[in-house]
Amino acid sequence: MWDVLEQFYDSVPRPGSRVEEHGELTLFLQAGDGYPYYARPRFPGGRPTTADVVAMREHQRSLGVPEALEWVHETTPGLLEAAREAGMDVLEAPLMVLDPDQLPEPHPHVRVLDTRPVEVSVVAMLAFSSPGTAVGEAGAAERDAALATATPMSTRHRHAVADLPGEGVLAVGTAQRAGDVVEVVGIGTLPAARRRGLGGAVTAALARDALDRGATLVFLSAGSEEIARVYERIGFRRIGTACIASAEDA
Ligand SMILES: CC(C)(COP(=O)(O)OP(=O)(O)OC[C@H]1O[C@@H](n2cnc3c(N)ncnc32)[C@H](O)[C@@H]1OP(=O)(O)O)[C@@H](O)C(=O)NCCC(=O)NCCS
């Protein structure tokens, strides 16, 4: 399982990225798709030290990209202390794998697409601007105002939208694939539309779609323990911890 995940993490950002090898760390400099830039332990077997992390942060700063580092704790356990010693903040996110038998029935108004409607970026942006799972203010009016100036992006991933009659797109998500492994990312529900089951339904639709298209492993990392409950309800189980390190002042 851990080797399969490491291979996935090493391969999924490569198309469309510039990749730099820095000893124990690999730096992905992403072009397009809107996904961030980050470094990971070299695949296979990278064992970065505090000095490696400090050097990578300096390099990222010199390039003007975020000082960001990601890894799986179970695969590279020493990096947690090294990253903290190097002065980074580390989010320890529940890493969860799908038990296909537990997937709920499909939601009637969620569909999966191989295009990226402009709503995907806009709804995700509004959702991630209101972190956590609580209901909030921003809703359809804010979405429609942002849509007026948004531009479409091309995609190499699959996307899901919860598009409710009379309400439009309220929740979105994305599935990225490498080989037979699929990671669900970017699940977001407009703050005003939360706690109606839409985040869970979008995630479940992407997972079902991945299985239908032959995926043998579907996984995700949850932003917090609270968010992990949303995914547990639709059949994801915690297997480990995904670490996401950023500059303390970021
Ligand atoms: C996390 C997020 C996507 C969840 O979206 P959501 O549409 O509210 O998710 P759901 O409705 O499926 O589940 C949320 C809660 O509503 C509850 N719920 C589901 N259907 C419900 C219904 N019909 N009535 C009342 N409550 C309901 C769920 O049980 C869950 O409760 P819990 O917090 O006690 O576990 C959303 O809060 C969000 O966009 N957060 C910011 C971005 C983010 O962090 N994304 C995840 C990154 S990993």
PDB file of N, CA and C and ligand atoms in Angstrom, residues 123-124 126-135 170-172 185-191 193-201 203 220-224 226-227 229-231 233-234, ligand 1:
ATOM      1  N   VAL A 123     -16.546  27.556  -7.372  1.00  0.00           N
ATOM      2  CA  VAL A 123     -17.128  26.988  -6.149  1.00  0.00           C
ATOM      3  C   VAL A 123     -16.014  26.514  -5.210  1.00  0.00           C
ATOM      4  N   ALA A 124     -14.951  25.920  -5.763  1.00  0.00           N
ATOM      5  CA  ALA A 124     -13.835  25.491  -4.900  1.00  0.00           C
ATOM      6  C   ALA A 124     -13.194  26.706  -4.230  1.00  0.00           C
ATOM      7  N   LEU A 126     -14.556  29.615  -3.442  1.00  0.00           N
ATOM      8  CA  LEU A 126     -15.432  30.122  -2.368  1.00  0.00           C
ATOM      9  C   LEU A 126     -15.460  29.148  -1.186  1.00  0.00           C
ATOM     10  N   ALA A 127     -15.452  27.842  -1.476  1.00  0.00           N
ATOM     11  CA  ALA A 127     -15.496  26.849  -0.397  1.00  0.00           C
ATOM     12  C   ALA A 127     -14.223  26.920   0.444  1.00  0.00           C
ATOM     13  N   PHE A 128     -13.065  26.939  -0.214  1.00  0.00           N
ATOM     14  CA  PHE A 128     -11.812  26.917   0.537  1.00  0.00           C
ATOM     15  C   PHE A 128     -11.524  28.261   1.217  1.00  0.00           C
ATOM     16  N   SER A 129     -12.267  29.320   0.812  1.00  0.00           N
ATOM     17  CA  SER A 129     -12.145  30.594   1.526  1.00  0.00           C
ATOM     18  C   SER A 129     -12.879  30.557   2.860  1.00  0.00           C
ATOM     19  N   SER A 130     -13.752  29.561   3.074  1.00  0.00           N
ATOM     20  CA  SER A 130     -14.444  29.387   4.360  1.00  0.00           C
ATOM     21  C   SER A 130     -14.110  27.999   4.895  1.00  0.00           C
ATOM     22  N   PRO A 131     -12.907  27.855   5.507  1.00  0.00           N
ATOM     23  CA  PRO A 131     -12.459  26.524   5.932  1.00  0.00           C
ATOM     24  C   PRO A 131     -13.378  25.915   6.992  1.00  0.00           C
ATOM     25  N   GLY A 132     -13.246  24.607   7.183  1.00  0.00           N
ATOM     26  CA  GLY A 132     -14.080  23.907   8.154  1.00  0.00           C
ATOM     27  C   GLY A 132     -15.353  23.405   7.504  1.00  0.00           C
ATOM     28  N   THR A 133     -16.274  22.919   8.339  1.00  0.00           N
ATOM     29  CA  THR A 133     -17.479  22.297   7.782  1.00  0.00           C
ATOM     30  C   THR A 133     -18.754  23.085   8.098  1.00  0.00           C
ATOM     31  N   ALA A 134     -18.601  24.241   8.747  1.00  0.00           N
ATOM     32  CA  ALA A 134     -19.802  24.970   9.183  1.00  0.00           C
ATOM     33  C   ALA A 134     -20.508  25.644   8.004  1.00  0.00           C
ATOM     34  N   VAL A 135     -21.822  25.795   8.141  1.00  0.00           N
ATOM     35  CA  VAL A 135     -22.597  26.575   7.178  1.00  0.00           C
ATOM     36  C   VAL A 135     -22.144  28.028   7.287  1.00  0.00           C
ATOM     37  N   LEU A 170     -23.537  23.701  -6.551  1.00  0.00           N
ATOM     38  CA  LEU A 170     -23.348  24.038  -5.133  1.00  0.00           C
ATOM     39  C   LEU A 170     -22.117  23.356  -4.530  1.00  0.00           C
ATOM     40  N   ALA A 171     -21.685  22.238  -5.134  1.00  0.00           N
ATOM     41  CA  ALA A 171     -20.527  21.519  -4.585  1.00  0.00           C
ATOM     42  C   ALA A 171     -19.753  20.906  -5.749  1.00  0.00           C
ATOM     43  N   VAL A 172     -18.436  20.802  -5.569  1.00  0.00           N
ATOM     44  CA  VAL A 172     -17.573  20.307  -6.651  1.00  0.00           C
ATOM     45  C   VAL A 172     -16.457  19.429  -6.080  1.00  0.00           C
ATOM     46  N   VAL A 185      -9.550  15.018  -4.778  1.00  0.00           N
ATOM     47  CA  VAL A 185      -9.032  16.285  -4.222  1.00  0.00           C
ATOM     48  C   VAL A 185     -10.048  17.405  -4.458  1.00  0.00           C
ATOM     49  N   GLY A 186      -9.828  18.525  -3.783  1.00  0.00           N
ATOM     50  CA  GLY A 186     -10.589  19.740  -4.083  1.00  0.00           C
ATOM     51  C   GLY A 186     -12.079  19.625  -3.836  1.00  0.00           C
ATOM     52  N   ILE A 187     -12.492  18.824  -2.845  1.00  0.00           N
ATOM     53  CA  ILE A 187     -13.927  18.746  -2.530  1.00  0.00           C
ATOM     54  C   ILE A 187     -14.325  20.038  -1.817  1.00  0.00           C
ATOM     55  N   GLY A 188     -15.325  20.713  -2.339  1.00  0.00           N
ATOM     56  CA  GLY A 188     -15.763  21.961  -1.714  1.00  0.00           C
ATOM     57  C   GLY A 188     -17.240  22.194  -1.950  1.00  0.00           C
ATOM     58  N   THR A 189     -17.917  22.676  -0.902  1.00  0.00           N
ATOM     59  CA  THR A 189     -19.343  23.024  -0.983  1.00  0.00           C
ATOM     60  C   THR A 189     -19.474  24.498  -0.630  1.00  0.00           C
ATOM     61  N   LEU A 190     -20.283  25.237  -1.394  1.00  0.00           N
ATOM     62  CA  LEU A 190     -20.521  26.645  -1.055  1.00  0.00           C
ATOM     63  C   LEU A 190     -20.936  26.712   0.415  1.00  0.00           C
ATOM     64  N   PRO A 191     -20.392  27.669   1.174  1.00  0.00           N
ATOM     65  CA  PRO A 191     -20.716  27.715   2.605  1.00  0.00           C
ATOM     66  C   PRO A 191     -22.219  27.685   2.898  1.00  0.00           C
ATOM     67  N   ALA A 193     -24.509  26.210   1.339  1.00  0.00           N
ATOM     68  CA  ALA A 193     -25.151  24.947   0.937  1.00  0.00           C
ATOM     69  C   ALA A 193     -24.605  23.746   1.707  1.00  0.00           C
ATOM     70  N   ARG A 194     -23.887  24.015   2.793  1.00  0.00           N
ATOM     71  CA  ARG A 194     -23.266  22.906   3.542  1.00  0.00           C
ATOM     72  C   ARG A 194     -24.290  22.159   4.392  1.00  0.00           C
ATOM     73  N   ARG A 195     -23.901  20.947   4.785  1.00  0.00           N
ATOM     74  CA  ARG A 195     -24.686  20.086   5.677  1.00  0.00           C
ATOM     75  C   ARG A 195     -25.995  19.640   5.027  1.00  0.00           C
ATOM     76  N   ARG A 196     -25.939  19.419   3.700  1.00  0.00           N
ATOM     77  CA  ARG A 196     -27.066  18.827   2.984  1.00  0.00           C
ATOM     78  C   ARG A 196     -26.641  17.528   2.321  1.00  0.00           C
ATOM     79  N   GLY A 197     -25.438  17.058   2.630  1.00  0.00           N
ATOM     80  CA  GLY A 197     -24.968  15.802   2.057  1.00  0.00           C
ATOM     81  C   GLY A 197     -24.263  15.943   0.713  1.00  0.00           C
ATOM     82  N   LEU A 198     -24.057  17.195   0.238  1.00  0.00           N
ATOM     83  CA  LEU A 198     -23.527  17.370  -1.124  1.00  0.00           C
ATOM     84  C   LEU A 198     -22.024  17.078  -1.218  1.00  0.00           C
ATOM     85  N   GLY A 199     -21.253  17.470  -0.199  1.00  0.00           N
ATOM     86  CA  GLY A 199     -19.810  17.175  -0.220  1.00  0.00           C
ATOM     87  C   GLY A 199     -19.579  15.670  -0.258  1.00  0.00           C
ATOM     88  N   GLY A 200     -20.315  14.955   0.576  1.00  0.00           N
ATOM     89  CA  GLY A 200     -20.214  13.490   0.586  1.00  0.00           C
ATOM     90  C   GLY A 200     -20.648  12.907  -0.762  1.00  0.00           C
ATOM     91  N   ALA A 201     -21.713  13.463  -1.331  1.00  0.00           N
ATOM     92  CA  ALA A 201     -22.253  12.912  -2.585  1.00  0.00           C
ATOM     93  C   ALA A 201     -21.285  13.130  -3.747  1.00  0.00           C
ATOM     94  N   THR A 203     -17.999  13.428  -3.498  1.00  0.00           N
ATOM     95  CA  THR A 203     -16.865  12.523  -3.265  1.00  0.00           C
ATOM     96  C   THR A 203     -17.232  11.097  -3.672  1.00  0.00           C
ATOM     97  N   LEU A 220      -7.819   9.623  -0.421  1.00  0.00           N
ATOM     98  CA  LEU A 220      -7.826  11.088  -0.282  1.00  0.00           C
ATOM     99  C   LEU A 220      -7.167  11.457   1.029  1.00  0.00           C
ATOM    100  N   SER A 221      -6.806  12.724   1.182  1.00  0.00           N
ATOM    101  CA  SER A 221      -6.426  13.206   2.513  1.00  0.00           C
ATOM    102  C   SER A 221      -7.402  14.277   2.941  1.00  0.00           C
ATOM    103  N   ALA A 222      -7.866  14.136   4.182  1.00  0.00           N
ATOM    104  CA  ALA A 222      -8.874  15.048   4.729  1.00  0.00           C
ATOM    105  C   ALA A 222      -8.169  16.203   5.433  1.00  0.00           C
ATOM    106  N   GLY A 223      -8.705  17.425   5.257  1.00  0.00           N
ATOM    107  CA  GLY A 223      -8.065  18.607   5.823  1.00  0.00           C
ATOM    108  C   GLY A 223      -8.035  18.643   7.345  1.00  0.00           C
ATOM    109  N   SER A 224      -8.874  17.841   8.010  1.00  0.00           N
ATOM    110  CA  SER A 224      -8.920  17.821   9.477  1.00  0.00           C
ATOM    111  C   SER A 224      -9.690  16.571   9.909  1.00  0.00           C
ATOM    112  N   GLU A 226     -12.375  16.628  11.631  1.00  0.00           N
ATOM    113  CA  GLU A 226     -13.795  16.963  11.436  1.00  0.00           C
ATOM    114  C   GLU A 226     -14.219  16.670   9.988  1.00  0.00           C
ATOM    115  N   ILE A 227     -13.379  17.060   9.043  1.00  0.00           N
ATOM    116  CA  ILE A 227     -13.682  16.815   7.629  1.00  0.00           C
ATOM    117  C   ILE A 227     -13.617  15.317   7.334  1.00  0.00           C
ATOM    118  N   ARG A 229     -14.740  12.975   8.962  1.00  0.00           N
ATOM    119  CA  ARG A 229     -16.048  12.344   9.251  1.00  0.00           C
ATOM    120  C   ARG A 229     -16.954  12.327   8.019  1.00  0.00           C
ATOM    121  N   VAL A 230     -16.860  13.387   7.196  1.00  0.00           N
ATOM    122  CA  VAL A 230     -17.679  13.461   5.965  1.00  0.00           C
ATOM    123  C   VAL A 230     -17.312  12.282   5.050  1.00  0.00           C
ATOM    124  N   TYR A 231     -16.020  11.980   4.976  1.00  0.00           N
ATOM    125  CA  TYR A 231     -15.560  10.908   4.092  1.00  0.00           C
ATOM    126  C   TYR A 231     -15.794   9.522   4.710  1.00  0.00           C
ATOM    127  N   ARG A 233     -18.316   8.671   6.379  1.00  0.00           N
ATOM    128  CA  ARG A 233     -19.727   8.346   6.174  1.00  0.00           C
ATOM    129  C   ARG A 233     -19.977   7.679   4.821  1.00  0.00           C
ATOM    130  N   ILE A 234     -19.086   7.928   3.847  1.00  0.00           N
ATOM    131  CA  ILE A 234     -19.315   7.330   2.521  1.00  0.00           C
ATOM    132  C   ILE A 234     -18.326   6.199   2.225  1.00  0.00           C
TER     133      ILE A 234
HETATM  134  C1  LIG B   1     -15.773  19.677   3.882  1.00  0.00           C
HETATM  135  C2  LIG B   1     -16.959  20.091   3.018  1.00  0.00           C
HETATM  136  C3  LIG B   1     -16.631  19.792   1.545  1.00  0.00           C
HETATM  137  C4  LIG B   1     -18.193  19.278   3.423  1.00  0.00           C
HETATM  138  O1  LIG B   1     -19.255  19.635   2.551  1.00  0.00           O
HETATM  139  P1  LIG B   1     -20.805  19.388   2.918  1.00  0.00           P
HETATM  140  O2  LIG B   1     -21.541  19.502   1.641  1.00  0.00           O
HETATM  141  O3  LIG B   1     -21.222  20.240   4.037  1.00  0.00           O
HETATM  142  O4  LIG B   1     -20.707  17.848   3.389  1.00  0.00           O
HETATM  143  P2  LIG B   1     -21.888  16.909   3.874  1.00  0.00           P
HETATM  144  O5  LIG B   1     -23.174  17.658   3.879  1.00  0.00           O
HETATM  145  O6  LIG B   1     -21.805  15.667   3.061  1.00  0.00           O
HETATM  146  O7  LIG B   1     -21.435  16.560   5.368  1.00  0.00           O
HETATM  147  C5  LIG B   1     -21.252  17.603   6.334  1.00  0.00           C
HETATM  148  C6  LIG B   1     -22.094  17.362   7.589  1.00  0.00           C
HETATM  149  O8  LIG B   1     -23.461  17.499   7.262  1.00  0.00           O
HETATM  150  C7  LIG B   1     -24.170  16.366   7.731  1.00  0.00           C
HETATM  151  N1  LIG B   1     -25.289  16.130   6.796  1.00  0.00           N
HETATM  152  C8  LIG B   1     -25.261  15.442   5.639  1.00  0.00           C
HETATM  153  N2  LIG B   1     -26.472  15.444   5.066  1.00  0.00           N
HETATM  154  C9  LIG B   1     -27.270  16.164   5.878  1.00  0.00           C
HETATM  155  C10 LIG B   1     -28.616  16.529   5.819  1.00  0.00           C
HETATM  156  N3  LIG B   1     -29.392  16.171   4.783  1.00  0.00           N
HETATM  157  N4  LIG B   1     -29.094  17.279   6.827  1.00  0.00           N
HETATM  158  C11 LIG B   1     -28.307  17.666   7.852  1.00  0.00           C
HETATM  159  N5  LIG B   1     -27.005  17.345   7.966  1.00  0.00           N
HETATM  160  C12 LIG B   1     -26.504  16.614   6.984  1.00  0.00           C
HETATM  161  C13 LIG B   1     -23.160  15.266   7.683  1.00  0.00           C
HETATM  162  O9  LIG B   1     -23.545  14.226   8.523  1.00  0.00           O
HETATM  163  C14 LIG B   1     -21.927  15.979   8.175  1.00  0.00           C
HETATM  164  O10 LIG B   1     -22.002  16.094   9.608  1.00  0.00           O
HETATM  165  P3  LIG B   1     -20.736  16.081  10.612  1.00  0.00           P
HETATM  166  O11 LIG B   1     -19.981  17.380  10.383  1.00  0.00           O
HETATM  167  O12 LIG B   1     -21.368  15.985  11.945  1.00  0.00           O
HETATM  168  O13 LIG B   1     -19.884  14.917  10.254  1.00  0.00           O
HETATM  169  C15 LIG B   1     -17.298  21.607   3.193  1.00  0.00           C
HETATM  170  O14 LIG B   1     -17.497  21.878   4.558  1.00  0.00           O
HETATM  171  C16 LIG B   1     -16.234  22.546   2.633  1.00  0.00           C
HETATM  172  O15 LIG B   1     -16.296  22.935   1.464  1.00  0.00           O
HETATM  173  N6  LIG B   1     -15.239  22.943   3.498  1.00  0.00           N
HETATM  174  C17 LIG B   1     -14.175  23.860   3.060  1.00  0.00           C
HETATM  175  C18 LIG B   1     -13.259  23.239   2.019  1.00  0.00           C
HETATM  176  C19 LIG B   1     -12.602  21.969   2.536  1.00  0.00           C
HETATM  177  O16 LIG B   1     -11.979  21.950   3.575  1.00  0.00           O
HETATM  178  N7  LIG B   1     -12.737  20.872   1.731  1.00  0.00           N
HETATM  179  C20 LIG B   1     -12.235  19.559   2.102  1.00  0.00           C
HETATM  180  C21 LIG B   1     -10.785  19.414   1.868  1.00  0.00           C
HETATM  181  S1  LIG B   1     -10.201  17.814   2.360  1.00  0.00           S
END
